[in-house]
PDB file of C-alpha atoms in Angstrom:
ATOM      1  CA  MET A1500     -49.662  64.356 -62.765  1.00  0.00           C
ATOM      2  CA  GLN A1501     -51.038  62.551 -65.819  1.00  0.00           C
ATOM      3  CA  GLN A1502     -54.257  60.485 -65.271  1.00  0.00           C
ATOM      4  CA  GLY A1503     -53.624  56.809 -65.306  1.00  0.00           C
ATOM      5  CA  ARG A1504     -49.899  57.099 -64.489  1.00  0.00           C
ATOM      6  CA  SER A1505     -48.756  55.852 -61.093  1.00  0.00           C
ATOM      7  CA  PRO A1506     -47.503  58.629 -58.791  1.00  0.00           C
ATOM      8  CA  TRP A1507     -44.348  56.641 -58.444  1.00  0.00           C
ATOM      9  CA  SER A1508     -43.636  57.131 -62.073  1.00  0.00           C
ATOM     10  CA  ASP A1509     -43.241  60.762 -61.581  1.00  0.00           C
ATOM     11  CA  PRO A1510     -39.824  61.721 -60.973  1.00  0.00           C
ATOM     12  CA  ALA A1511     -40.766  63.904 -57.975  1.00  0.00           C
ATOM     13  CA  TYR A1512     -42.232  60.875 -56.426  1.00  0.00           C
ATOM     14  CA  GLU A1513     -39.589  58.118 -57.381  1.00  0.00           C
ATOM     15  CA  ARG A1514     -37.999  56.244 -54.455  1.00  0.00           C
ATOM     16  CA  PRO A1515     -34.322  56.702 -53.993  1.00  0.00           C
ATOM     17  CA  LYS A1516     -32.368  53.847 -55.436  1.00  0.00           C
ATOM     18  CA  ARG A1517     -29.488  52.191 -53.521  1.00  0.00           C
ATOM     19  CA  PRO A1518     -26.613  51.148 -55.630  1.00  0.00           C
ATOM     20  CA  ARG A1519     -26.565  47.394 -55.742  1.00  0.00           C
ATOM     21  CA  ASN A1520     -22.733  46.949 -55.870  1.00  0.00           C
ATOM     22  CA  ARG A1521     -22.454  48.571 -52.451  1.00  0.00           C
ATOM     23  CA  ARG A1522     -24.965  46.359 -50.862  1.00  0.00           C
ATOM     24  CA  ARG A1523     -23.045  43.315 -52.067  1.00  0.00           C
ATOM     25  CA  ALA A1524     -19.891  44.770 -50.961  1.00  0.00           C
ATOM     26  CA  ALA A1525     -21.311  45.180 -47.431  1.00  0.00           C
ATOM     27  CA  VAL A1526     -22.494  41.462 -47.517  1.00  0.00           C
ATOM     28  CA  VAL A1527     -19.214  40.096 -48.586  1.00  0.00           C
ATOM     29  CA  ALA A1528     -17.420  42.045 -46.139  1.00  0.00           C
ATOM     30  CA  ALA A1529     -19.468  40.940 -43.243  1.00  0.00           C
ATOM     31  CA  ALA A1530     -18.958  37.240 -44.559  1.00  0.00           C
ATOM     32  CA  LEU A1531     -15.345  37.791 -44.520  1.00  0.00           C
ATOM     33  CA  LEU A1532     -15.191  39.114 -40.986  1.00  0.00           C
ATOM     34  CA  THR A1533     -17.299  36.167 -39.856  1.00  0.00           C
ATOM     35  CA  LEU A1534     -14.904  33.658 -41.438  1.00  0.00           C
ATOM     36  CA  LEU A1535     -11.959  35.647 -40.263  1.00  0.00           C
ATOM     37  CA  ALA A1536     -13.139  35.476 -36.754  1.00  0.00           C
ATOM     38  CA  LEU A1537     -13.974  31.934 -36.972  1.00  0.00           C
ATOM     39  CA  GLY A1538     -10.602  30.985 -38.261  1.00  0.00           C
ATOM     40  CA  ALA A1539      -8.986  33.171 -35.403  1.00  0.00           C
ATOM     41  CA  ALA A1540     -10.833  31.109 -32.776  1.00  0.00           C
ATOM     42  CA  LEU A1541      -9.776  27.907 -34.487  1.00  0.00           C
ATOM     43  CA  VAL A1542      -6.328  28.811 -34.426  1.00  0.00           C
ATOM     44  CA  VAL A1543      -6.211  29.884 -30.859  1.00  0.00           C
ATOM     45  CA  ALA A1544      -7.916  26.552 -29.942  1.00  0.00           C
ATOM     46  CA  ALA A1545      -5.349  24.557 -31.869  1.00  0.00           C
ATOM     47  CA  VAL A1546      -2.531  26.593 -29.966  1.00  0.00           C
ATOM     48  CA  ARG A1547      -4.081  25.702 -26.635  1.00  0.00           C
ATOM     49  CA  LEU A1548      -4.343  22.206 -27.464  1.00  0.00           C
ATOM     50  CA  ASP A1549      -0.798  21.998 -28.463  1.00  0.00           C
ATOM     51  CA  GLN A1550       0.622  23.758 -25.483  1.00  0.00           C
ATOM     52  CA  GLU A1551      -1.354  21.415 -23.149  1.00  0.00           C
ATOM     53  CA  ASP A1552      -0.150  18.380 -25.213  1.00  0.00           C
ATOM     54  CA  ARG A1553       3.398  19.754 -24.766  1.00  0.00           C
ATOM     55  CA  ARG A1554       2.923  20.369 -21.157  1.00  0.00           C
ATOM     56  CA  GLY A1555       1.519  16.699 -20.582  1.00  0.00           C
ATOM     57  CA  LYS A1556       4.619  15.244 -22.525  1.00  0.00           C
ATOM     58  CA  GLU A1557       6.916  17.397 -20.460  1.00  0.00           C
ATOM     59  CA  ARG A1558       5.226  16.479 -16.979  1.00  0.00           C
ATOM     60  CA  PRO A1559       6.624  13.399 -15.482  1.00  0.00           C
ATOM     61  CA  PRO A1560       4.175  10.517 -15.573  1.00  0.00           C
ATOM     62  CA  ALA A1561       2.154   9.524 -12.656  1.00  0.00           C
ATOM     63  CA  PRO A1562       3.823   7.111 -10.252  1.00  0.00           C
ATOM     64  CA  ARG A1563       2.563   3.595 -10.629  1.00  0.00           C
ATOM     65  CA  ALA A1564       1.940   1.108  -7.888  1.00  0.00           C
ATOM     66  CA  GLN A1565       5.259  -0.513  -6.842  1.00  0.00           C
ATOM     67  CA  LEU A1566       5.345  -3.872  -8.385  1.00  0.00           C
ATOM     68  CA  PRO A1567       7.412  -6.781  -6.817  1.00  0.00           C
ATOM     69  CA  SER A1568      10.992  -6.935  -7.866  1.00  0.00           C
ATOM     70  CA  PRO A1569      12.232  -9.645 -10.123  1.00  0.00           C
ATOM     71  CA  GLU A1570      13.195 -12.931  -8.587  1.00  0.00           C
ATOM     72  CA  ALA A1571      16.740 -12.349  -7.214  1.00  0.00           C
ATOM     73  CA  GLY A1572      17.255 -15.688  -5.442  1.00  0.00           C
ATOM     74  CA  PRO A1573      17.726 -18.324  -4.586  1.00  0.00           C
ATOM     75  CA  TYR A1574      18.880 -17.381  -1.118  1.00  0.00           C
ATOM     76  CA  LYS A1575      21.447 -19.833   0.414  1.00  0.00           C
ATOM     77  CA  LYS A1576      21.959 -17.834   3.832  1.00  0.00           C
ATOM     78  CA  ILE A1577      21.167 -14.783   5.747  1.00  0.00           C
ATOM     79  CA  LEU A1578      23.103 -11.827   6.999  1.00  0.00           C
ATOM     80  CA  ASN A1579      26.101 -13.118   9.255  1.00  0.00           C
ATOM     81  CA  ASP A1580      24.191 -16.216   9.676  1.00  0.00           C
ATOM     82  CA  ASP A1581      22.296 -14.262  12.672  1.00  0.00           C
ATOM     83  CA  ALA A1582      18.530 -13.408  12.214  1.00  0.00           C
ATOM     84  CA  CYS A1583      19.107 -10.660  14.942  1.00  0.00           C
ATOM     85  CA  ALA A1584      21.626  -8.747  12.557  1.00  0.00           C
ATOM     86  CA  LEU A1585      18.545  -8.221  10.353  1.00  0.00           C
ATOM     87  CA  VAL A1586      17.145  -6.019  12.962  1.00  0.00           C
ATOM     88  CA  PRO A1587      18.526  -2.391  12.953  1.00  0.00           C
ATOM     89  CA  ASP A1588      19.832  -1.036  16.235  1.00  0.00           C
ATOM     90  CA  GLY A1589      17.108   0.873  18.194  1.00  0.00           C
ATOM     91  CA  LEU A1590      14.104  -0.683  16.788  1.00  0.00           C
ATOM     92  CA  PRO A1591      13.788  -3.475  19.469  1.00  0.00           C
ATOM     93  CA  GLU A1592      13.918  -0.732  22.238  1.00  0.00           C
ATOM     94  CA  ARG A1593      11.423   1.385  20.468  1.00  0.00           C
ATOM     95  CA  LEU A1594       9.225  -1.580  20.410  1.00  0.00           C
ATOM     96  CA  ALA A1595       9.379  -1.952  24.090  1.00  0.00           C
ATOM     97  CA  LEU A1596      11.712  -5.065  23.835  1.00  0.00           C
ATOM     98  CA  HIS A1597      13.977  -4.231  26.720  1.00  0.00           C
ATOM     99  CA  ALA A1598      15.815  -7.552  26.938  1.00  0.00           C
ATOM    100  CA  ALA A1599      18.800  -8.589  24.854  1.00  0.00           C
ATOM    101  CA  PRO A1600      17.942 -10.726  21.990  1.00  0.00           C
ATOM    102  CA  LYS A1601      18.791 -14.436  21.755  1.00  0.00           C
ATOM    103  CA  SER A1602      19.668 -15.937  18.220  1.00  0.00           C
ATOM    104  CA  GLY A1603      19.786 -19.493  17.043  1.00  0.00           C
ATOM    105  CA  LEU A1604      19.371 -21.963  14.175  1.00  0.00           C
ATOM    106  CA  GLU A1605      16.232 -24.191  14.593  1.00  0.00           C
ATOM    107  CA  SER A1606      14.967 -26.958  12.315  1.00  0.00           C
ATOM    108  CA  SER A1607      12.757 -24.413  10.782  1.00  0.00           C
ATOM    109  CA  GLY A1608      15.536 -21.777  10.133  1.00  0.00           C
ATOM    110  CA  TRP A1609      17.459 -18.875  11.681  1.00  0.00           C
ATOM    111  CA  VAL A1610      15.655 -17.442  14.719  1.00  0.00           C
ATOM    112  CA  CYS A1611      15.864 -14.213  16.829  1.00  0.00           C
ATOM    113  CA  GLU A1612      13.697 -13.913  19.930  1.00  0.00           C
ATOM    114  CA  TRP A1613      13.229 -11.281  22.708  1.00  0.00           C
ATOM    115  CA  SER A1614      11.398 -12.032  26.096  1.00  0.00           C
ATOM    116  CA  SER A1615      11.099  -8.713  28.033  1.00  0.00           C
ATOM    117  CA  THR A1616       9.482  -8.245  31.321  1.00  0.00           C
ATOM    118  CA  ARG A1617       8.974  -4.980  33.400  1.00  0.00           C
ATOM    119  CA  THR A1618       7.311  -4.696  36.889  1.00  0.00           C
ATOM    120  CA  GLU A1619       6.377  -1.351  38.143  1.00  0.00           C
ATOM    121  CA  GLY A1620       4.783  -1.301  41.598  1.00  0.00           C
ATOM    122  CA  SER A1621       1.926  -4.149  41.249  1.00  0.00           C
ATOM    123  CA  VAL A1622       1.707  -4.041  37.529  1.00  0.00           C
ATOM    124  CA  ARG A1623       3.718  -6.378  35.296  1.00  0.00           C
ATOM    125  CA  THR A1624       4.003  -6.141  31.503  1.00  0.00           C
ATOM    126  CA  THR A1625       5.542  -8.565  29.221  1.00  0.00           C
ATOM    127  CA  ARG A1626       6.511  -8.316  25.566  1.00  0.00           C
ATOM    128  CA  ASP A1627       7.604 -11.169  23.277  1.00  0.00           C
ATOM    129  CA  ALA A1628       8.993 -10.992  19.785  1.00  0.00           C
ATOM    130  CA  LYS A1629      10.426 -13.403  17.427  1.00  0.00           C
ATOM    131  CA  ILE A1630      11.940 -13.340  13.976  1.00  0.00           C
ATOM    132  CA  GLU A1631      12.122 -16.552  11.946  1.00  0.00           C
ATOM    133  CA  ILE A1632      13.870 -16.862   8.456  1.00  0.00           C
ATOM    134  CA  SER A1633      13.214 -19.901   6.553  1.00  0.00           C
ATOM    135  CA  LEU A1634      14.849 -20.876   3.203  1.00  0.00           C
ATOM    136  CA  ALA A1635      14.230 -23.659   0.621  1.00  0.00           C
ATOM    137  CA  GLY A1636      16.778 -26.401   0.935  1.00  0.00           C
ATOM    138  CA  PRO A1637      17.679 -29.735  -1.142  1.00  0.00           C
ATOM    139  CA  GLN A1638      15.513 -31.590   1.424  1.00  0.00           C
ATOM    140  CA  SER A1639      12.359 -29.671   0.178  1.00  0.00           C
ATOM    141  CA  GLY A1640      12.532 -31.603  -3.118  1.00  0.00           C
ATOM    142  CA  GLU A1641      11.215 -29.075  -5.271  1.00  0.00           C
ATOM    143  CA  PRO A1642      12.358 -25.473  -6.695  1.00  0.00           C
ATOM    144  CA  GLY A1643      12.975 -22.884  -3.883  1.00  0.00           C
ATOM    145  CA  ILE A1644      10.119 -20.408  -5.373  1.00  0.00           C
ATOM    146  CA  ALA A1645       7.653 -23.197  -5.528  1.00  0.00           C
ATOM    147  CA  TRP A1646       8.532 -24.310  -1.781  1.00  0.00           C
ATOM    148  CA  ALA A1647       8.180 -20.778  -0.562  1.00  0.00           C
ATOM    149  CA  THR A1648       5.129 -20.006  -2.240  1.00  0.00           C
ATOM    150  CA  ARG A1649       3.361 -23.044  -1.003  1.00  0.00           C
ATOM    151  CA  ARG A1650       4.813 -22.784   2.616  1.00  0.00           C
ATOM    152  CA  PHE A1651       3.568 -18.988   2.488  1.00  0.00           C
ATOM    153  CA  ALA A1652       0.091 -20.167   1.605  1.00  0.00           C
ATOM    154  CA  GLN A1653       0.250 -22.549   4.370  1.00  0.00           C
ATOM    155  CA  GLN A1654       0.824 -20.040   6.755  1.00  0.00           C
ATOM    156  CA  ARG A1655      -1.766 -17.644   5.482  1.00  0.00           C
ATOM    157  CA  ASP A1656      -4.443 -20.335   5.654  1.00  0.00           C
ATOM    158  CA  GLY A1657      -3.282 -21.034   9.291  1.00  0.00           C
ATOM    159  CA  ALA A1658      -3.476 -17.299  10.217  1.00  0.00           C
ATOM    160  CA  ARG A1659      -7.271 -17.375   9.238  1.00  0.00           C
ATOM    161  CA  ALA A1660      -8.131 -20.637  10.645  1.00  0.00           C
ATOM    162  CA  PRO A1661     -11.388 -20.876  12.692  1.00  0.00           C
ATOM    163  CA  ASP A1662     -11.326 -20.317  16.474  1.00  0.00           C
ATOM    164  CA  ARG A1663     -10.176 -23.352  18.479  1.00  0.00           C
ATOM    165  CA  ARG A1664     -10.883 -24.610  21.790  1.00  0.00           C
ATOM    166  CA  PHE A1665      -8.338 -27.051  23.664  1.00  0.00           C
ATOM    167  CA  GLU A1666      -8.557 -28.490  27.091  1.00  0.00           C
ATOM    168  CA  VAL A1667      -6.045 -25.911  28.313  1.00  0.00           C
ATOM    169  CA  ALA A1668      -6.683 -22.950  25.936  1.00  0.00           C
ATOM    170  CA  GLU A1669      -9.010 -21.120  23.875  1.00  0.00           C
ATOM    171  CA  VAL A1670      -7.571 -19.452  20.737  1.00  0.00           C
ATOM    172  CA  GLU A1671      -9.296 -16.771  18.653  1.00  0.00           C
ATOM    173  CA  HIS A1672      -8.175 -15.419  15.388  1.00  0.00           C
ATOM    174  CA  GLY A1673      -8.277 -11.748  14.122  1.00  0.00           C
ATOM    175  CA  PRO A1674      -8.679 -10.777  10.268  1.00  0.00           C
ATOM    176  CA  VAL A1675      -5.930 -11.575   7.799  1.00  0.00           C
ATOM    177  CA  GLN A1676      -4.702  -8.485   6.235  1.00  0.00           C
ATOM    178  CA  ASP A1677      -2.610  -8.153   3.153  1.00  0.00           C
ATOM    179  CA  LEU A1678       0.543  -6.261   3.223  1.00  0.00           C
ATOM    180  CA  THR A1679       2.038  -4.234   0.077  1.00  0.00           C
ATOM    181  CA  GLY A1680       5.622  -3.426  -0.573  1.00  0.00           C
ATOM    182  CA  VAL A1681       7.046  -5.994   1.730  1.00  0.00           C
ATOM    183  CA  GLY A1682       8.724  -8.839  -0.389  1.00  0.00           C
ATOM    184  CA  HIS A1683       6.765 -10.530  -3.157  1.00  0.00           C
ATOM    185  CA  ALA A1684       3.611 -11.264  -0.971  1.00  0.00           C
ATOM    186  CA  ALA A1685       2.964 -10.455   2.673  1.00  0.00           C
ATOM    187  CA  PHE A1686       0.150 -10.609   5.176  1.00  0.00           C
ATOM    188  CA  THR A1687      -0.536  -9.993   8.883  1.00  0.00           C
ATOM    189  CA  GLY A1688      -2.811 -11.833  11.436  1.00  0.00           C
ATOM    190  CA  TYR A1689      -3.580 -11.789  15.296  1.00  0.00           C
ATOM    191  CA  GLU A1690      -4.187 -14.581  17.648  1.00  0.00           C
ATOM    192  CA  LEU A1691      -5.715 -14.182  21.022  1.00  0.00           C
ATOM    193  CA  SER A1692      -4.800 -17.012  23.325  1.00  0.00           C
ATOM    194  CA  LYS A1693      -6.729 -17.489  26.732  1.00  0.00           C
ATOM    195  CA  GLY A1694      -4.902 -19.970  28.670  1.00  0.00           C
ATOM    196  CA  MET A1695      -6.186 -21.783  31.798  1.00  0.00           C
ATOM    197  CA  GLY A1696      -5.199 -20.084  34.714  1.00  0.00           C
ATOM    198  CA  LEU A1697      -2.976 -17.646  32.918  1.00  0.00           C
ATOM    199  CA  GLY A1698      -5.190 -14.972  31.523  1.00  0.00           C
ATOM    200  CA  PRO A1699      -5.198 -13.893  27.781  1.00  0.00           C
ATOM    201  CA  THR A1700      -2.244 -13.169  25.611  1.00  0.00           C
ATOM    202  CA  GLY A1701      -2.471 -11.180  22.180  1.00  0.00           C
ATOM    203  CA  THR A1702       0.011 -12.020  19.562  1.00  0.00           C
ATOM    204  CA  ALA A1703       0.426 -10.539  16.059  1.00  0.00           C
ATOM    205  CA  THR A1704       1.936 -12.387  13.165  1.00  0.00           C
ATOM    206  CA  ALA A1705       3.505 -10.892   9.889  1.00  0.00           C
ATOM    207  CA  VAL A1706       4.813 -13.249   7.251  1.00  0.00           C
ATOM    208  CA  ALA A1707       6.518 -12.267   3.904  1.00  0.00           C
ATOM    209  CA  ARG A1708       7.936 -14.142   0.917  1.00  0.00           C
ATOM    210  CA  LEU A1709      11.006 -12.884  -0.620  1.00  0.00           C
ATOM    211  CA  ASP A1710      12.031 -15.216  -3.618  1.00  0.00           C
ATOM    212  CA  ASN A1711      12.545 -18.603  -1.860  1.00  0.00           C
ATOM    213  CA  ALA A1712      12.863 -17.118   1.652  1.00  0.00           C
ATOM    214  CA  ILE A1713      10.140 -17.012   4.085  1.00  0.00           C
ATOM    215  CA  VAL A1714      10.225 -14.219   6.687  1.00  0.00           C
ATOM    216  CA  LYS A1715       8.092 -14.303   9.830  1.00  0.00           C
ATOM    217  CA  ALA A1716       7.899 -11.898  12.725  1.00  0.00           C
ATOM    218  CA  GLU A1717       5.773 -12.196  15.874  1.00  0.00           C
ATOM    219  CA  TYR A1718       4.946  -9.632  18.458  1.00  0.00           C
ATOM    220  CA  GLY A1719       2.710  -9.890  21.623  1.00  0.00           C
ATOM    221  CA  GLY A1720       2.187  -9.959  25.140  1.00  0.00           C
ATOM    222  CA  ARG A1721      -0.163  -8.914  28.110  1.00  0.00           C
ATOM    223  CA  THR A1722      -0.296  -6.685  31.150  1.00  0.00           C
ATOM    224  CA  VAL A1723      -1.340  -8.175  34.591  1.00  0.00           C
ATOM    225  CA  ARG A1724      -1.611  -7.061  38.100  1.00  0.00           C
ATOM    226  CA  LEU A1725       0.245  -8.855  40.855  1.00  0.00           C
ATOM    227  CA  ASP A1726      -1.545  -9.841  44.044  1.00  0.00           C
ATOM    228  CA  GLY A1727      -0.256  -9.757  47.669  1.00  0.00           C
ATOM    229  CA  LEU A1728       2.156 -12.415  47.246  1.00  0.00           C
ATOM    230  CA  GLY A1729       3.565 -11.156  44.064  1.00  0.00           C
ATOM    231  CA  LEU A1730       1.846 -13.466  41.606  1.00  0.00           C
ATOM    232  CA  PRO A1731       0.147 -12.681  38.516  1.00  0.00           C
ATOM    233  CA  ASP A1732      -3.548 -12.215  38.850  1.00  0.00           C
ATOM    234  CA  ALA A1733      -5.006 -13.893  35.908  1.00  0.00           C
ATOM    235  CA  GLY A1734      -8.381 -12.008  36.328  1.00  0.00           C
ATOM    236  CA  THR A1735      -6.709  -8.781  35.643  1.00  0.00           C
ATOM    237  CA  ALA A1736      -4.691  -9.791  32.629  1.00  0.00           C
ATOM    238  CA  ARG A1737      -5.077  -7.533  29.600  1.00  0.00           C
ATOM    239  CA  PRO A1738      -3.690  -8.759  26.226  1.00  0.00           C
ATOM    240  CA  VAL A1739      -1.898  -6.591  23.678  1.00  0.00           C
ATOM    241  CA  THR A1740      -4.662  -5.483  21.306  1.00  0.00           C
ATOM    242  CA  ASP A1741      -4.695  -6.404  17.640  1.00  0.00           C
ATOM    243  CA  ALA A1742      -3.952  -2.899  16.709  1.00  0.00           C
ATOM    244  CA  ALA A1743      -1.266  -2.534  19.271  1.00  0.00           C
ATOM    245  CA  ALA A1744       0.449  -5.787  17.924  1.00  0.00           C
ATOM    246  CA  ARG A1745       0.414  -5.865  14.364  1.00  0.00           C
ATOM    247  CA  ARG A1746       2.304  -2.429  13.925  1.00  0.00           C
ATOM    248  CA  PRO A1747       5.389  -3.654  15.757  1.00  0.00           C
ATOM    249  CA  ALA A1748       5.197  -6.982  14.080  1.00  0.00           C
ATOM    250  CA  THR A1749       5.026  -5.433  10.709  1.00  0.00           C
ATOM    251  CA  GLU A1750       7.989  -3.069  11.594  1.00  0.00           C
ATOM    252  CA  LEU A1751      10.085  -6.049  12.379  1.00  0.00           C
ATOM    253  CA  LEU A1752       9.056  -7.867   9.299  1.00  0.00           C
ATOM    254  CA  ARG A1753      10.023  -4.827   7.087  1.00  0.00           C
ATOM    255  CA  ALA A1754      13.209  -4.409   8.656  1.00  0.00           C
ATOM    256  CA  ALA A1755      14.199  -8.067   8.184  1.00  0.00           C
ATOM    257  CA  VAL A1756      13.021  -8.083   4.696  1.00  0.00           C
ATOM    258  CA  THR A1757      14.784  -4.937   3.828  1.00  0.00           C
ATOM    259  CA  ALA A1758      18.144  -6.445   5.138  1.00  0.00           C
ATOM    260  CA  LEU A1759      17.889  -9.550   3.424  1.00  0.00           C
ATOM    261  CA  ARG A1760      16.947  -7.931   0.119  1.00  0.00           C
ATOM    262  CA  SER A1761      20.077  -5.665   0.299  1.00  0.00           C
ATOM    263  CA  CYS A1762      22.437  -8.699   1.252  1.00  0.00           C
ATOM    264  CA  ARG A1763      24.163  -9.566  -1.995  1.00  0.00           C
ATOM    265  CA  GLY A1764      26.196 -12.169  -0.265  1.00  0.00           C
ATOM    266  CA  CYS A1765      23.284 -14.064   0.718  1.00  0.00           C
ATOM    267  CA  LEU A1766      22.519 -15.027  -2.688  1.00  0.00           C
ATOM    268  CA  SER A1767      23.830 -18.155  -4.531  1.00  0.00           C
TER     269      SER A1767
END
């Protein structure tokens, strides 16, 4: 090796040289593979989104809360002019109303009533129920819907009135609960009446407005033991509870509203 000459300048010590064009090709190929992989991932994601979107469009929409039906009234009469005809066969018996119903027409509207008493040994059970249908008439002096709306509000306010004490009775009220899917508006209430010398009686009320009609259902009663003379012992009286009274009252209300809604001949 010559003096002053770098050993790397000698051909025997020179580093092997890599072709530059091969290195560039490798870099370009790696970049292309990366881009292709990224593009494939984007395509797969787009396909999945499109499939999910199609499935969402093909899937039936989620059911919405049932809205009140359009105003169909005004109602001019009820089914067969008989409130009892609005109750399907078998329902009264299932609600422990073992007596025949009595129908009539009062100043407030069409009425159907049950008064059932059953004695087993020394225990007497009474169950009373009532359906009342009121329609706006010419004497109301205002449109039917407005009259029914105001009447419904009055009855709702009465159901949540404060407890009252009279000379011969004491009345306590349960909470007012709104009902859905019954007419255009509906609620239930409960009243516990403690009569002097009679013992307590529990009665639930369910009221609905359907167009210009007000439908009201009541259900209640008590159970009492009889003394040695066969007379009710007021101290043993047990009223129908709030929970036990609201369900039958609501069933009667739903049945009457359903029958009135399907009665096309009752409309003007």
